[in-house]
PDB file of C-alpha atoms in Angstrom:
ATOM      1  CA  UNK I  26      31.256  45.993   6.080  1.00  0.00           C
ATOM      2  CA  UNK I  27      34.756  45.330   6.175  1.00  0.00           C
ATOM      3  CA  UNK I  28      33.955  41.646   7.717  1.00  0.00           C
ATOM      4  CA  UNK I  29      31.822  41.089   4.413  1.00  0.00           C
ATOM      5  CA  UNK I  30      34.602  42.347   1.863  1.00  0.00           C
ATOM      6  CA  UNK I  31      36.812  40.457   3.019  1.00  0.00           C
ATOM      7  CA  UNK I  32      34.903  37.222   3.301  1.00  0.00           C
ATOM      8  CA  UNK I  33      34.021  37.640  -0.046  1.00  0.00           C
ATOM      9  CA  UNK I  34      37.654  38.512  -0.920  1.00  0.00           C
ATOM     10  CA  UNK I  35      38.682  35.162   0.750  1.00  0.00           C
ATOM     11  CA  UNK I  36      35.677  33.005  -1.205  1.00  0.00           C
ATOM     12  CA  UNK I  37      37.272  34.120  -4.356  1.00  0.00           C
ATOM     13  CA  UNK I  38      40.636  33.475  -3.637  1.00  0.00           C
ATOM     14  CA  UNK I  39      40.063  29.909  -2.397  1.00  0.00           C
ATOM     15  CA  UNK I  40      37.759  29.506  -5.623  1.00  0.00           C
ATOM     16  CA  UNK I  41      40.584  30.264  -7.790  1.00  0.00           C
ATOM     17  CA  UNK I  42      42.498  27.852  -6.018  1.00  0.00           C
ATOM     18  CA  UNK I  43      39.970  25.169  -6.137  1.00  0.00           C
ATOM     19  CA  UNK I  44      39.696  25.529  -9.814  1.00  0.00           C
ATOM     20  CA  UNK I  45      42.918  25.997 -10.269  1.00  0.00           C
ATOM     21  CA  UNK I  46      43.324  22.088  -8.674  1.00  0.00           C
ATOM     22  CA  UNK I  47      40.402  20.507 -10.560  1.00  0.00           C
ATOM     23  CA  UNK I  48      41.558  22.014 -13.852  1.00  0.00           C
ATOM     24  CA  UNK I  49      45.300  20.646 -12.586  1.00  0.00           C
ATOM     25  CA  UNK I  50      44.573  17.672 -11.588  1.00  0.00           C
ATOM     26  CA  UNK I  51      41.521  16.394 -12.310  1.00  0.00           C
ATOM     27  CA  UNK I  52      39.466  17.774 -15.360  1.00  0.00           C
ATOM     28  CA  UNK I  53      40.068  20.505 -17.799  1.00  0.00           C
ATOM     29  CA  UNK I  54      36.743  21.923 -19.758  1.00  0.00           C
ATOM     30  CA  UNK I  55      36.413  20.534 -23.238  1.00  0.00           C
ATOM     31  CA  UNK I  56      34.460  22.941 -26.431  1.00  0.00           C
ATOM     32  CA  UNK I  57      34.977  20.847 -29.444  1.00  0.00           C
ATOM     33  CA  UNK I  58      35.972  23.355 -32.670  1.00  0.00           C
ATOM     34  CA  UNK I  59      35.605  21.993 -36.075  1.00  0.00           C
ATOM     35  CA  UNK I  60      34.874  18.419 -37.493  1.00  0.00           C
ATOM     36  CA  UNK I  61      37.591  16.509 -37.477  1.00  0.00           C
ATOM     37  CA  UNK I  62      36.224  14.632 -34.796  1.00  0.00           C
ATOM     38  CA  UNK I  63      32.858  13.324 -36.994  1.00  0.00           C
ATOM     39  CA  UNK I  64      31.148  11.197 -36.099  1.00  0.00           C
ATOM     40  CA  UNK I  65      32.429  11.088 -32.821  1.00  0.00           C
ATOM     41  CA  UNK I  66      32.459  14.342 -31.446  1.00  0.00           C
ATOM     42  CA  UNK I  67      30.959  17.426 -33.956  1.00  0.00           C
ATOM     43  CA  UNK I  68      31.513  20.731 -33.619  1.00  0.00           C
ATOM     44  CA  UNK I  69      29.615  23.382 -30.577  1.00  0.00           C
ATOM     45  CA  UNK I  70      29.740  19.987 -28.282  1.00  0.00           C
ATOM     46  CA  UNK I  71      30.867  20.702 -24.451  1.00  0.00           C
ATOM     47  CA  UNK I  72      32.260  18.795 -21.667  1.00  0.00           C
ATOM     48  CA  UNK I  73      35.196  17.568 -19.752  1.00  0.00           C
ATOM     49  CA  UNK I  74      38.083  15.503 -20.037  1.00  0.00           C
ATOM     50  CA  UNK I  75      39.895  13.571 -17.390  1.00  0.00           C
ATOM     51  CA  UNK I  76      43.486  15.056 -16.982  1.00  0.00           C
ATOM     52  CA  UNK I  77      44.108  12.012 -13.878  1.00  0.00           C
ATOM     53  CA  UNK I  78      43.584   9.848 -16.381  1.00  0.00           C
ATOM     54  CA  UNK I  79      46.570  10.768 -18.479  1.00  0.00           C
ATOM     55  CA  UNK I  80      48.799   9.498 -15.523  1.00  0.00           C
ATOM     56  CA  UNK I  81      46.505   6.005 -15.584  1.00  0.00           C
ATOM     57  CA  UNK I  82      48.010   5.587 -19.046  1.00  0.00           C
ATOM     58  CA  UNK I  83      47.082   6.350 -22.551  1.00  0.00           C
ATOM     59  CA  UNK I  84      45.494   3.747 -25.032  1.00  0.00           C
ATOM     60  CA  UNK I  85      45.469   3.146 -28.338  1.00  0.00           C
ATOM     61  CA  UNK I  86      41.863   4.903 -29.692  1.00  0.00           C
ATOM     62  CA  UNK I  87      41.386   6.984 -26.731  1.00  0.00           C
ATOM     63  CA  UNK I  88      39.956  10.412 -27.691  1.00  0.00           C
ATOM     64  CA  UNK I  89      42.575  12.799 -26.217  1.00  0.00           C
ATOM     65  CA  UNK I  90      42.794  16.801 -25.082  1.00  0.00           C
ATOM     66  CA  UNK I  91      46.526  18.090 -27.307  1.00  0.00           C
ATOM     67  CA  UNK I  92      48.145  21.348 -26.557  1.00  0.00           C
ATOM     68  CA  UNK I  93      51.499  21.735 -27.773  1.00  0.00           C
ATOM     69  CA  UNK I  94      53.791  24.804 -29.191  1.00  0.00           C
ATOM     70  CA  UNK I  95      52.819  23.198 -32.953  1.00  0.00           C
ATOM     71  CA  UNK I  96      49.264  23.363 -32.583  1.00  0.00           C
ATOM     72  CA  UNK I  97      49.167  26.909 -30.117  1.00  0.00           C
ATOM     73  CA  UNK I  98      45.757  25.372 -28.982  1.00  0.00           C
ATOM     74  CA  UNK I  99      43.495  22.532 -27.474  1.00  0.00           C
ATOM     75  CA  UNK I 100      42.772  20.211 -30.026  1.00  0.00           C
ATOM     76  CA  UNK I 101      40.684  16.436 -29.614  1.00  0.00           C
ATOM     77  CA  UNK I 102      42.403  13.757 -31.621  1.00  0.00           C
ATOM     78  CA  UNK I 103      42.284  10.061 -31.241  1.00  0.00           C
ATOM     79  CA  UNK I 104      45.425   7.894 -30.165  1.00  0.00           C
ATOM     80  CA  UNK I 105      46.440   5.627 -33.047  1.00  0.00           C
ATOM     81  CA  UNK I 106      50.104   4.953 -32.594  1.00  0.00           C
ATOM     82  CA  UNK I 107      52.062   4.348 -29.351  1.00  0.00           C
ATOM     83  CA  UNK I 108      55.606   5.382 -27.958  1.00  0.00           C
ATOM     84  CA  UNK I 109      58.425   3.210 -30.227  1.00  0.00           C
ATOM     85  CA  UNK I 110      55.610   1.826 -32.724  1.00  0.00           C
ATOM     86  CA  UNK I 111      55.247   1.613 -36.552  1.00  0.00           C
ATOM     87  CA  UNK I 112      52.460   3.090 -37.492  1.00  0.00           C
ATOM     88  CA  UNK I 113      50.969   2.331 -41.136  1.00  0.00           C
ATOM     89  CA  UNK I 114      47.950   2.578 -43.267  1.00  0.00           C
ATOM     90  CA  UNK I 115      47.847   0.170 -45.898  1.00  0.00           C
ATOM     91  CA  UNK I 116      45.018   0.316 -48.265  1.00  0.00           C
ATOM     92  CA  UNK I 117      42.515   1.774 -45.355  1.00  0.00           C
ATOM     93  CA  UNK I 118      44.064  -0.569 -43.099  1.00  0.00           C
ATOM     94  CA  UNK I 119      46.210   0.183 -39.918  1.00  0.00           C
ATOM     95  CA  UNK I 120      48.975  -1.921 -39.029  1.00  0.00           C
ATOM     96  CA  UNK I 121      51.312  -1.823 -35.930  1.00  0.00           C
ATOM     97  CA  UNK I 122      54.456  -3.024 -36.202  1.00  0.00           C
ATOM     98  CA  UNK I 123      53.559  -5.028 -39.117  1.00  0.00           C
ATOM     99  CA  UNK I 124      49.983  -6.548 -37.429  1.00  0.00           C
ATOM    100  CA  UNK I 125      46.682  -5.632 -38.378  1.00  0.00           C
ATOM    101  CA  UNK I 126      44.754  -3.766 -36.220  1.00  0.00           C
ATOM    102  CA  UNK I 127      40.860  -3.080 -36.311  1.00  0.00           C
ATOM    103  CA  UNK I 128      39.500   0.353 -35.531  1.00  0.00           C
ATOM    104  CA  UNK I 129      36.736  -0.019 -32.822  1.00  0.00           C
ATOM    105  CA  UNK I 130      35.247   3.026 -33.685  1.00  0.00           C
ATOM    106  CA  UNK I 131      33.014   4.544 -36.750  1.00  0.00           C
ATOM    107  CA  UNK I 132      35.521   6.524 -39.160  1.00  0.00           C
ATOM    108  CA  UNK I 133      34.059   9.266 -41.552  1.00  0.00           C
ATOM    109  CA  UNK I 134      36.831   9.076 -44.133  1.00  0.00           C
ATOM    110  CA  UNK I 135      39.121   7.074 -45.549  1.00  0.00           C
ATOM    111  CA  UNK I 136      42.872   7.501 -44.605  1.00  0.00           C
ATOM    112  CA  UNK I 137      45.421   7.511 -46.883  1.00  0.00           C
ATOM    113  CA  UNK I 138      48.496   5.000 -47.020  1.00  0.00           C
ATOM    114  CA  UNK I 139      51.536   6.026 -45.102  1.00  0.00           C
ATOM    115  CA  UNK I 140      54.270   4.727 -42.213  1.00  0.00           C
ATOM    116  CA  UNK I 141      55.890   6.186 -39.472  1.00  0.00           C
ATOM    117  CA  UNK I 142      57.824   4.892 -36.437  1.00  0.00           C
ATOM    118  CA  UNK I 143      57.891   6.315 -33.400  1.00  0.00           C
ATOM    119  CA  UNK I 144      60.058   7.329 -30.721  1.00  0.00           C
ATOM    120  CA  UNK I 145      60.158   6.873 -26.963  1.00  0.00           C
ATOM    121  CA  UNK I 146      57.319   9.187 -25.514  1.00  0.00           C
ATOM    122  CA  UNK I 147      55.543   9.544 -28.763  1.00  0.00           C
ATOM    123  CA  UNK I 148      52.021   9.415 -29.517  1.00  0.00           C
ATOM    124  CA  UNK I 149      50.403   9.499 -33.246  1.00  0.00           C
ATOM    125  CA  UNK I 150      47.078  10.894 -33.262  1.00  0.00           C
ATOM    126  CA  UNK I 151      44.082  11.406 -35.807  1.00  0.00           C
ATOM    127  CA  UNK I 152      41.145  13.034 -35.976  1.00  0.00           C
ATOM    128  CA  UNK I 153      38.239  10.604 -37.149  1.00  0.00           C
ATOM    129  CA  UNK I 154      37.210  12.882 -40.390  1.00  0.00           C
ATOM    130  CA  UNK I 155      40.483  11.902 -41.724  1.00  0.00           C
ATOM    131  CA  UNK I 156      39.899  14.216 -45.245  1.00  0.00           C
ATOM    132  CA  UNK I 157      39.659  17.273 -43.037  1.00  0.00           C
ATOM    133  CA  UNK I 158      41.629  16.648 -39.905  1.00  0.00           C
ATOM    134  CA  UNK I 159      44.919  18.404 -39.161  1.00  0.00           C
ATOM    135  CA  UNK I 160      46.822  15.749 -37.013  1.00  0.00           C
ATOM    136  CA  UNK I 161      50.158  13.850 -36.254  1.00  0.00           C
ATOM    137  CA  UNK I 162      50.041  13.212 -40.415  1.00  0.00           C
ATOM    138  CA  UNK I 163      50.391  17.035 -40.440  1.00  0.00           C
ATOM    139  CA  UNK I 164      52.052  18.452 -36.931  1.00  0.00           C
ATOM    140  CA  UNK I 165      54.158  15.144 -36.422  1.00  0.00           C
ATOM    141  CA  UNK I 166      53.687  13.039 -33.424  1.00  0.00           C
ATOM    142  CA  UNK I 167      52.779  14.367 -30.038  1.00  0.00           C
ATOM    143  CA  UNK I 168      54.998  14.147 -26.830  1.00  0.00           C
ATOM    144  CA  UNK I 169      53.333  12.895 -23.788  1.00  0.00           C
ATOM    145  CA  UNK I 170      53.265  15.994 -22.241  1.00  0.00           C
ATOM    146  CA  UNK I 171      51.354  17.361 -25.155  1.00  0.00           C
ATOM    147  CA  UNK I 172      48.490  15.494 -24.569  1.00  0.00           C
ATOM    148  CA  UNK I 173      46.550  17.160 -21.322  1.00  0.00           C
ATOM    149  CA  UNK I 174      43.929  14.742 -20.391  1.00  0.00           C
ATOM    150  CA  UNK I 175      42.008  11.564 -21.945  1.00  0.00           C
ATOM    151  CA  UNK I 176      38.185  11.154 -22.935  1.00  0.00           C
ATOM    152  CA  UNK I 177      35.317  13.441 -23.326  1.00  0.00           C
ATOM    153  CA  UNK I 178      32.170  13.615 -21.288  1.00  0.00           C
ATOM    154  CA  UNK I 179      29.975  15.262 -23.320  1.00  0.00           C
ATOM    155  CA  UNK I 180      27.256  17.343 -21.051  1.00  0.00           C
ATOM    156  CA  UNK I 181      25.858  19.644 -24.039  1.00  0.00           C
ATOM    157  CA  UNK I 182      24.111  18.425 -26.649  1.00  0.00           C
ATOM    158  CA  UNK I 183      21.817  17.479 -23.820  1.00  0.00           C
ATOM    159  CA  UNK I 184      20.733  14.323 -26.623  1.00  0.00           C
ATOM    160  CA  UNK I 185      24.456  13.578 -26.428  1.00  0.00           C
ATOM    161  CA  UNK I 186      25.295  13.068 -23.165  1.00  0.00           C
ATOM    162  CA  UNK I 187      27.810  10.330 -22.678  1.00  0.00           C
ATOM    163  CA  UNK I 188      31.588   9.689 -22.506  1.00  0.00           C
ATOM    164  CA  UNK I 189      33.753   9.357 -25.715  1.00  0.00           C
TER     165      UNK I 189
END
């Protein structure tokens, strides 16, 4: 008996270690909350998001995992601006640094017109429902070690399985 408790003790332990790695270094779990994300991600979806890829560098329009003392939880945005950019939406339009850039992706709102510049090892992110989304326009830009991993592989809707 005392061989089997303490087998079982020692399974747990080195589970909560393993986890404790993969959610460290490799993927945290993702529950999306709200619809700021529309049409992109929508509310109840589940998955994962890579945090290794955070340390393979962060793109403009990736979908990223924030945590940070202003938000005091996860929250999925959408890269827009980079560290020591200028950042500005001109009649629906984003420029950087003066340029025009295209969004790649399907919006579900319009955004309104404002600039901001950022400093080194700041990111501006928005949520795609720009009417609804509470973002860098309201928190201020992220740090780099706000953001906790990039991209979401949604495994639930089972009809919306894919990476984002």
């Amino acid at each position: 008996m005392k061989s089997f408790i303490k087998d079982v003790v020692v399974t747990f332990i080195e589970s909560i270690i393993i986890l404790a790695i993969i959610v460290s270094f490799i993927a945290i779990p993702v529950r999306v909350v709200g619809s700021s994300m529309e049409p992109t991600l929508y509310n109840g979806y589940l998955g994962f998001s890579a945090v290794f890829k955070k340390w393979l560098g962060i793109e403009r329009f990736d979908v990223v995992i924030i945590e940070s003392d202003k938000t005091k939880e996860k929250i999925v945005k959408r890269v827009i601006g980079l560290p020591n950019e200028k950042v500005e939406y001109r009649d629906n339009k984003l420029y950087i640094n003066d340029e025009y850039v295209m969004e790649n992706y399907q919006l579900n709102s319009t955004t309104e017109d404002f600039v901001i510049s950022l400093n080194d090892n700041e990111y501006f992110c928005m949520g795609d429902n720009r009417y609804i989304s509470k973002d860098s326009r309201y928190y201020g830009p992220f740090e780099k070690e706000d953001i906790k991993a990039v991209g979401v592989l949604v495994l639930f809707p089972f009809d919306n399985i894919g990476l984002r």
